Amino acid sequence: MKAFLIDRYGKKETGHIDDVPTPALRDDDVLVRVHAASVNALDTRIRTGEFKVILPYRLPLVLGNDLAGTVERVGAGVHEFKPGDEVYARVEDDRIGTFAEFVAVKAASVARKPGNLDMMEAASLPLVALTAWQALVETARVKPGQKVFIQAGSGGVGTVAIQLAKHLGAFVATTTSTANVAWVKDLGADVVIDYRQQDFATELRDYDVVLNSLGKDELFRSLQILRPGGHLISISGPPTPAFATARGLAWPVKQVMRLLSHRIRSKARQRGVDYTFLFMRADGDQLGEITALVESGALRPVIDRVFPFQQTENALAYVESGRTKGKVVIEMR
């Protein structure tokens, strides 16, 4: 099969399309013919080697973390799916490779594609929607009337997180550039901070939850807007010892993470705030919940651009530029 892969890690590694073996199918797997895959910031960070300690992949490596497609074959132990089913998934993080004609994924990570979405729209959702779900529903347990601040509201995670927080009954604030203020309000944000003209840390107060996806400066300033007992959740780091323990990482790696996160954990404790580093995981049951929200109209995908498979490198570069408005999708067929 054809796949887009990298031979080495590095900022100058461009990747290329080549022939690779079709993935072997385990008893609890489904083999999916990929119709579309989305490009996430995680893909660009994996390519540079940023996650090689947490995710020690073998090179050459096929990139890609989520997809929409049709089931081609099922493993001997799989009974909930059959060939021809339209599905979408975030594959397990130790078995990535959705920038390819086929991918094998655990049946437990797969859900039926929302019936009101096409393949491009469905492919844009799994990783970002599961990130939003695991941050707001599972970790923060957002309740009606709470105040939630979501960084980068026009990004892939931000566009979904705003909609999900509103569905949960929260009052939602976010940041974006001047050109996107009205557009982000249309997604449901109650307060939109134009980061070119305003400072969220001086404009906002007494928030219950912050979802941070930006850098160190934004992370620390987020503490200023949280009420005592609030929760700061970061998907951009730094990772914590609790994260290392949960993933079963080696003791030396855990100590490195302890050092990397010491300052933010200490500052959070001083302010009476919880700090959590979230590295989202594949979960077909949660994705099924998301399917229901999409079909009810509570969530809708936001796509910036669709690239053909032959232009996968251009799609990665576009996401890396940081100028995307919603998601970037690769059309495989």
CSV table of C-alpha atoms in Angstrom, one decimal:
chain,number,residue,atom,x,y,z
A,1,MET,CA,0.0,0.0,0.0
A,2,LYS,CA,1.0,3.6,-0.4
A,3,ALA,CA,1.9,5.6,2.8
A,4,PHE,CA,3.5,8.9,3.9
A,5,LEU,CA,6.5,8.2,6.1
A,6,ILE,CA,9.6,9.7,7.6
A,7,ASP,CA,13.0,8.1,7.7
A,8,ARG,CA,14.4,10.1,10.6
A,9,TYR,CA,13.4,12.8,13.2
A,10,GLY,CA,14.2,16.4,12.7
A,11,LYS,CA,12.9,19.8,11.7
A,12,LYS,CA,14.3,19.4,8.2
A,13,GLU,CA,12.7,16.0,7.7
A,14,THR,CA,10.1,16.4,5.0
A,15,GLY,CA,8.8,12.9,4.6
A,16,HIS,CA,7.8,11.1,1.4
A,17,ILE,CA,5.2,8.7,-0.1
A,18,ASP,CA,6.4,5.1,-0.6
A,19,ASP,CA,5.2,1.5,-0.7
A,20,VAL,CA,4.9,-0.2,2.6
A,21,PRO,CA,3.4,-3.6,3.7
A,22,THR,CA,-0.3,-3.5,4.6
A,23,PRO,CA,-0.6,-3.7,8.4
A,24,ALA,CA,-1.1,-7.2,10.0
A,25,LEU,CA,-4.5,-7.7,11.6
A,26,ARG,CA,-4.7,-8.8,15.2
A,27,ASP,CA,-7.7,-10.7,16.6
A,28,ASP,CA,-9.1,-7.5,18.3
A,29,ASP,CA,-8.4,-5.2,15.3
A,30,VAL,CA,-10.3,-3.9,12.3
A,31,LEU,CA,-8.5,-3.1,9.1
A,32,VAL,CA,-9.8,0.2,7.8
A,33,ARG,CA,-9.5,1.5,4.2
A,34,VAL,CA,-8.7,5.2,4.9
A,35,HIS,CA,-10.8,7.7,3.0
A,36,ALA,CA,-9.5,10.7,4.8
A,37,ALA,CA,-7.1,11.6,7.7
A,38,SER,CA,-6.7,14.8,9.6
A,39,VAL,CA,-3.4,16.6,10.3
A,40,ASN,CA,-2.8,17.5,13.9
A,41,ALA,CA,-0.1,19.6,15.6
A,42,LEU,CA,0.9,16.3,17.2
A,43,ASP,CA,1.9,15.0,13.8
A,44,THR,CA,4.4,17.8,13.3
A,45,ARG,CA,5.8,17.4,16.8
A,46,ILE,CA,6.2,13.7,16.3
A,47,ARG,CA,8.1,14.3,13.1
A,48,THR,CA,10.6,16.6,14.8
A,49,GLY,CA,11.2,14.0,17.5
A,50,GLU,CA,9.7,16.0,20.3
A,51,PHE,CA,7.9,12.9,21.7
A,52,LYS,CA,10.4,10.2,21.1
A,53,VAL,CA,11.0,9.7,24.9
A,54,ILE,CA,7.3,9.2,25.5
A,55,LEU,CA,6.6,7.5,22.2
A,56,PRO,CA,9.6,5.5,21.1
A,57,TYR,CA,8.6,4.6,17.6
A,58,ARG,CA,10.6,2.5,15.2
A,59,LEU,CA,11.8,4.3,12.0
A,60,PRO,CA,10.8,4.6,9.2
A,61,LEU,CA,7.5,5.7,10.6
A,62,VAL,CA,4.1,6.3,8.9
A,63,LEU,CA,2.6,9.4,10.3
A,64,GLY,CA,-1.1,10.1,11.1
A,65,ASN,CA,-3.2,9.8,14.2
A,66,ASP,CA,-6.9,9.8,13.2
A,67,LEU,CA,-9.1,8.9,10.2
A,68,ALA,CA,-12.4,8.1,8.6
A,69,GLY,CA,-12.9,5.2,6.3
A,70,THR,CA,-14.6,1.9,5.7
A,71,VAL,CA,-13.9,-1.4,7.4
A,72,GLU,CA,-12.0,-3.8,5.0
A,73,ARG,CA,-11.6,-6.8,7.3
A,74,VAL,CA,-12.1,-7.6,11.0
A,75,GLY,CA,-10.1,-9.8,13.4
A,76,ALA,CA,-11.4,-13.1,14.7
A,77,GLY,CA,-12.5,-11.6,18.0
A,78,VAL,CA,-14.3,-8.6,16.6
A,79,HIS,CA,-18.1,-8.8,16.3
A,80,GLU,CA,-19.3,-5.2,16.6
A,81,PHE,CA,-18.0,-4.2,13.1
A,82,LYS,CA,-18.2,-5.8,9.7
A,83,PRO,CA,-16.7,-5.1,6.3
A,84,GLY,CA,-18.2,-2.0,4.6
A,85,ASP,CA,-19.1,-0.2,7.9
A,86,GLU,CA,-18.3,3.5,7.8
A,87,VAL,CA,-16.2,4.3,10.8
A,88,TYR,CA,-13.8,6.9,12.3
A,89,ALA,CA,-11.1,6.6,15.0
A,90,ARG,CA,-8.1,8.0,16.7
A,91,VAL,CA,-5.7,5.1,16.5
A,92,GLU,CA,-3.7,4.0,19.6
A,93,ASP,CA,-0.6,6.2,20.0
A,94,ASP,CA,1.8,3.3,19.8
A,95,ARG,CA,0.3,2.2,16.4
A,96,ILE,CA,-0.1,5.5,14.5
A,97,GLY,CA,0.0,5.5,10.7
A,98,THR,CA,-3.3,6.9,9.2
A,99,PHE,CA,-1.5,8.7,6.3
A,100,ALA,CA,-1.8,5.5,4.4
A,101,GLU,CA,-4.3,3.5,2.3
A,102,PHE,CA,-5.0,1.1,5.1
A,103,VAL,CA,-4.5,1.1,8.9
A,104,ALA,CA,-5.1,-1.6,11.6
A,105,VAL,CA,-6.7,-0.2,14.7
A,106,LYS,CA,-8.2,-1.9,17.8
A,107,ALA,CA,-11.9,-2.3,17.6
A,108,ALA,CA,-12.2,-0.7,21.0
A,109,SER,CA,-10.8,2.6,19.5
A,110,VAL,CA,-13.3,2.7,16.7
A,111,ALA,CA,-16.8,4.3,16.4
A,112,ARG,CA,-19.3,4.5,13.7
A,113,LYS,CA,-19.0,7.6,11.6
A,114,PRO,CA,-21.7,10.2,12.3
A,115,GLY,CA,-24.4,9.7,9.7
A,116,ASN,CA,-24.7,13.5,8.9
A,117,LEU,CA,-21.0,13.9,8.1
A,118,ASP,CA,-19.0,13.1,5.0
A,119,MET,CA,-15.6,11.3,5.3
A,120,MET,CA,-13.6,14.6,5.2
A,121,GLU,CA,-15.7,16.1,8.0
A,122,ALA,CA,-15.6,12.9,10.1
A,123,ALA,CA,-11.8,12.6,9.7
A,124,SER,CA,-11.3,16.1,11.2
A,125,LEU,CA,-12.8,15.2,14.6
A,126,PRO,CA,-11.5,12.2,16.5
A,127,LEU,CA,-8.2,13.5,18.0
A,128,VAL,CA,-9.4,17.0,18.7
A,129,ALA,CA,-12.9,16.0,19.9
A,130,LEU,CA,-11.5,13.3,22.2
A,131,THR,CA,-9.0,15.8,23.6
A,132,ALA,CA,-11.8,18.3,24.4
A,133,TRP,CA,-13.9,15.5,25.9
A,134,GLN,CA,-11.1,14.1,28.1
A,135,ALA,CA,-10.2,17.6,29.2
A,136,LEU,CA,-13.7,19.0,29.9
A,137,VAL,CA,-15.9,16.0,30.7
A,138,GLU,CA,-13.5,13.4,32.1
A,139,THR,CA,-10.8,15.6,33.8
A,140,ALA,CA,-12.5,18.9,34.7
A,141,ARG,CA,-16.1,17.5,35.0
A,142,VAL,CA,-17.5,20.8,33.8
A,143,LYS,CA,-20.9,21.6,35.2
A,144,PRO,CA,-23.6,24.1,34.1
A,145,GLY,CA,-22.9,27.6,35.1
A,146,GLN,CA,-19.1,27.2,35.4
A,147,LYS,CA,-16.7,29.5,33.7
A,148,VAL,CA,-14.3,27.9,31.2
A,149,PHE,CA,-11.4,29.6,29.3
A,150,ILE,CA,-10.2,27.9,26.2
A,151,GLN,CA,-6.9,29.1,24.6
A,152,ALA,CA,-6.7,29.5,20.8
A,153,GLY,CA,-10.4,29.2,20.0
A,154,SER,CA,-9.9,29.1,16.2
A,155,GLY,CA,-7.5,26.1,16.4
A,156,GLY,CA,-8.4,22.5,15.9
A,157,VAL,CA,-9.0,21.7,19.6
A,158,GLY,CA,-10.4,25.1,20.4
A,159,THR,CA,-13.2,25.0,17.8
A,160,VAL,CA,-14.5,21.7,19.3
A,161,ALA,CA,-13.8,22.6,22.9
A,162,ILE,CA,-15.9,25.8,22.7
A,163,GLN,CA,-18.9,23.9,21.3
A,164,LEU,CA,-18.5,21.1,23.9
A,165,ALA,CA,-18.2,23.5,26.8
A,166,LYS,CA,-21.3,25.3,25.7
A,167,HIS,CA,-23.2,22.0,25.4
A,168,LEU,CA,-22.1,21.3,29.0
A,169,GLY,CA,-23.7,24.6,30.1
A,170,ALA,CA,-20.6,26.6,30.7
A,171,PHE,CA,-19.9,30.3,30.2
A,172,VAL,CA,-17.0,30.2,27.7
A,173,ALA,CA,-14.2,32.6,27.0
A,174,THR,CA,-11.5,32.2,24.4
A,175,THR,CA,-8.7,33.9,22.5
A,176,THR,CA,-8.2,34.5,18.8
A,177,SER,CA,-6.9,37.1,16.3
A,178,THR,CA,-8.8,40.1,15.2
A,179,ALA,CA,-10.0,38.6,12.0
A,180,ASN,CA,-11.6,35.6,13.7
A,181,VAL,CA,-13.5,37.3,16.6
A,182,ALA,CA,-17.0,37.2,15.1
A,183,TRP,CA,-16.4,33.7,13.7
A,184,VAL,CA,-15.4,32.3,17.1
A,185,LYS,CA,-18.4,33.9,18.8
A,186,ASP,CA,-20.6,32.1,16.2
A,187,LEU,CA,-19.1,28.8,17.6
A,188,GLY,CA,-20.6,29.7,21.0
A,189,ALA,CA,-18.0,31.7,22.9
A,190,ASP,CA,-19.5,34.2,25.3
A,191,VAL,CA,-16.3,36.3,25.6
A,192,VAL,CA,-13.6,36.5,22.9
A,193,ILE,CA,-10.3,38.1,23.7
A,194,ASP,CA,-8.5,39.6,20.7
A,195,TYR,CA,-4.9,38.7,21.6
A,196,ARG,CA,-3.5,41.3,19.3
A,197,GLN,CA,-5.2,44.0,21.3
A,198,GLN,CA,-6.1,42.5,24.7
A,199,ASP,CA,-4.4,40.5,27.5
A,200,PHE,CA,-6.6,37.7,28.8
A,201,ALA,CA,-4.8,37.7,32.1
A,202,THR,CA,-6.1,41.2,32.9
A,203,GLU,CA,-9.5,40.8,31.2
A,204,LEU,CA,-10.7,37.6,32.9
A,205,ARG,CA,-11.2,36.6,36.5
A,206,ASP,CA,-12.6,33.8,38.7
A,207,TYR,CA,-12.7,31.0,36.1
A,208,ASP,CA,-13.2,27.4,37.0
A,209,VAL,CA,-11.3,25.7,34.2
A,210,VAL,CA,-8.6,26.7,31.8
A,211,LEU,CA,-7.7,24.5,28.8
A,212,ASN,CA,-4.2,25.6,27.7
A,213,SER,CA,-2.7,24.6,24.3
A,214,LEU,CA,-0.1,27.3,24.0
A,215,GLY,CA,3.3,28.1,25.4
A,216,LYS,CA,4.9,28.6,28.9
A,217,ASP,CA,4.0,32.3,29.2
A,218,GLU,CA,0.3,31.6,28.5
A,219,LEU,CA,0.4,28.6,30.9
A,220,PHE,CA,1.7,30.6,33.9
A,221,ARG,CA,-0.6,33.7,33.2
A,222,SER,CA,-3.6,31.3,33.1
A,223,LEU,CA,-3.1,30.8,36.8
A,224,GLN,CA,-4.0,34.5,37.4
A,225,ILE,CA,-7.6,34.0,36.1
A,226,LEU,CA,-8.5,30.9,38.0
A,227,ARG,CA,-10.4,30.9,41.2
A,228,PRO,CA,-9.1,28.9,44.2
A,229,GLY,CA,-10.1,25.3,43.6
A,230,GLY,CA,-10.0,25.9,39.8
A,231,HIS,CA,-8.3,23.5,37.4
A,232,LEU,CA,-5.6,24.3,34.8
A,233,ILE,CA,-5.4,21.6,32.1
A,234,SER,CA,-2.6,21.8,29.6
A,235,ILE,CA,-2.3,19.7,26.4
A,236,SER,CA,1.0,21.4,25.5
A,237,GLY,CA,3.0,20.5,28.6
A,238,PRO,CA,4.9,20.3,30.7
A,239,PRO,CA,4.2,16.7,31.6
A,240,THR,CA,4.0,15.7,35.2
A,241,PRO,CA,5.2,12.7,37.3
A,242,ALA,CA,1.6,11.5,37.5
A,243,PHE,CA,1.5,11.4,33.7
A,244,ALA,CA,4.8,9.4,33.7
A,245,THR,CA,3.4,6.9,36.2
A,246,ALA,CA,0.2,6.5,34.3
A,247,ARG,CA,2.1,5.6,31.1
A,248,GLY,CA,4.6,3.3,32.9
A,249,LEU,CA,7.6,5.4,31.9
A,250,ALA,CA,11.0,4.7,33.4
A,251,TRP,CA,12.1,6.2,36.7
A,252,PRO,CA,14.7,8.5,35.1
A,253,VAL,CA,12.0,9.9,32.7
A,254,LYS,CA,9.7,10.4,35.6
A,255,GLN,CA,12.3,12.5,37.4
A,256,VAL,CA,12.9,14.6,34.3
A,257,MET,CA,9.2,15.3,34.1
A,258,ARG,CA,9.2,16.1,37.8
A,259,LEU,CA,11.8,18.8,37.2
A,260,LEU,CA,10.1,20.1,34.0
A,261,SER,CA,6.8,20.6,35.8
A,262,HIS,CA,8.0,21.6,39.2
A,263,ARG,CA,7.5,25.3,38.8
A,264,ILE,CA,4.0,25.2,37.4
A,265,ARG,CA,2.9,22.6,39.9
A,266,SER,CA,4.4,24.7,42.7
A,267,LYS,CA,2.7,27.9,41.5
A,268,ALA,CA,-0.6,26.1,41.1
A,269,ARG,CA,-0.4,24.8,44.7
A,270,GLN,CA,0.3,28.3,46.0
A,271,ARG,CA,-2.9,29.5,44.3
A,272,GLY,CA,-5.0,26.5,45.4
A,273,VAL,CA,-5.3,25.3,41.8
A,274,ASP,CA,-5.0,21.9,40.3
A,275,TYR,CA,-2.6,21.4,37.4
A,276,THR,CA,-3.0,18.4,35.0
A,277,PHE,CA,-1.1,17.6,31.9
A,278,LEU,CA,-3.3,15.8,29.4
A,279,PHE,CA,-2.1,13.5,26.6
A,280,MET,CA,-5.3,12.3,25.0
A,281,ARG,CA,-5.9,8.6,24.3
A,282,ALA,CA,-7.9,6.6,21.9
A,283,ASP,CA,-11.4,5.6,23.1
A,284,GLY,CA,-14.1,4.3,20.9
A,285,ASP,CA,-16.8,4.5,23.6
A,286,GLN,CA,-16.1,8.2,24.1
A,287,LEU,CA,-16.0,8.7,20.3
A,288,GLY,CA,-19.5,7.1,20.2
A,289,GLU,CA,-20.7,9.8,22.7
A,290,ILE,CA,-19.2,12.4,20.4
A,291,THR,CA,-21.0,10.8,17.4
A,292,ALA,CA,-24.3,11.3,19.2
A,293,LEU,CA,-23.5,15.0,19.9
A,294,VAL,CA,-22.6,15.5,16.2
A,295,GLU,CA,-25.8,13.9,15.0
A,296,SER,CA,-27.9,16.0,17.4
A,297,GLY,CA,-26.3,19.2,16.1
A,298,ALA,CA,-24.5,20.0,19.3
A,299,LEU,CA,-21.1,19.7,17.7
A,300,ARG,CA,-20.0,20.5,14.2
A,301,PRO,CA,-16.6,20.0,12.5
A,302,VAL,CA,-14.7,23.0,11.3
A,303,ILE,CA,-12.4,22.4,8.3
A,304,ASP,CA,-9.9,24.9,7.0
A,305,ARG,CA,-8.4,23.1,4.0
A,306,VAL,CA,-8.4,19.7,2.3
A,307,PHE,CA,-5.2,18.5,0.7
A,308,PRO,CA,-4.9,15.5,-1.7
A,309,PHE,CA,-2.7,12.6,-0.4
A,310,GLN,CA,0.1,13.6,-2.8
A,311,GLN,CA,0.4,16.9,-1.0
A,312,THR,CA,0.7,15.6,2.5
A,313,GLU,CA,4.0,17.4,3.1
A,314,ASN,CA,2.2,20.7,2.2
A,315,ALA,CA,-0.6,19.9,4.6
A,316,LEU,CA,1.9,19.3,7.4
A,317,ALA,CA,3.7,22.6,6.6
A,318,TYR,CA,0.4,24.5,6.7
A,319,VAL,CA,-0.5,23.1,10.1
A,320,GLU,CA,3.0,23.9,11.3
A,321,SER,CA,2.6,27.5,10.2
A,322,GLY,CA,0.0,28.0,13.0
A,323,ARG,CA,-2.3,29.9,10.6
A,324,THR,CA,-5.1,27.2,10.4
A,325,LYS,CA,-8.7,28.0,11.2
A,326,GLY,CA,-10.1,24.7,12.3
A,327,LYS,CA,-8.7,21.5,10.9
A,328,VAL,CA,-6.7,20.4,7.9
A,329,VAL,CA,-7.7,17.1,6.2
A,330,ILE,CA,-5.9,14.8,3.8
A,331,GLU,CA,-8.1,13.1,1.2
A,332,MET,CA,-6.8,9.7,0.6
A,333,ARG,CA,-9.4,8.7,-2.1
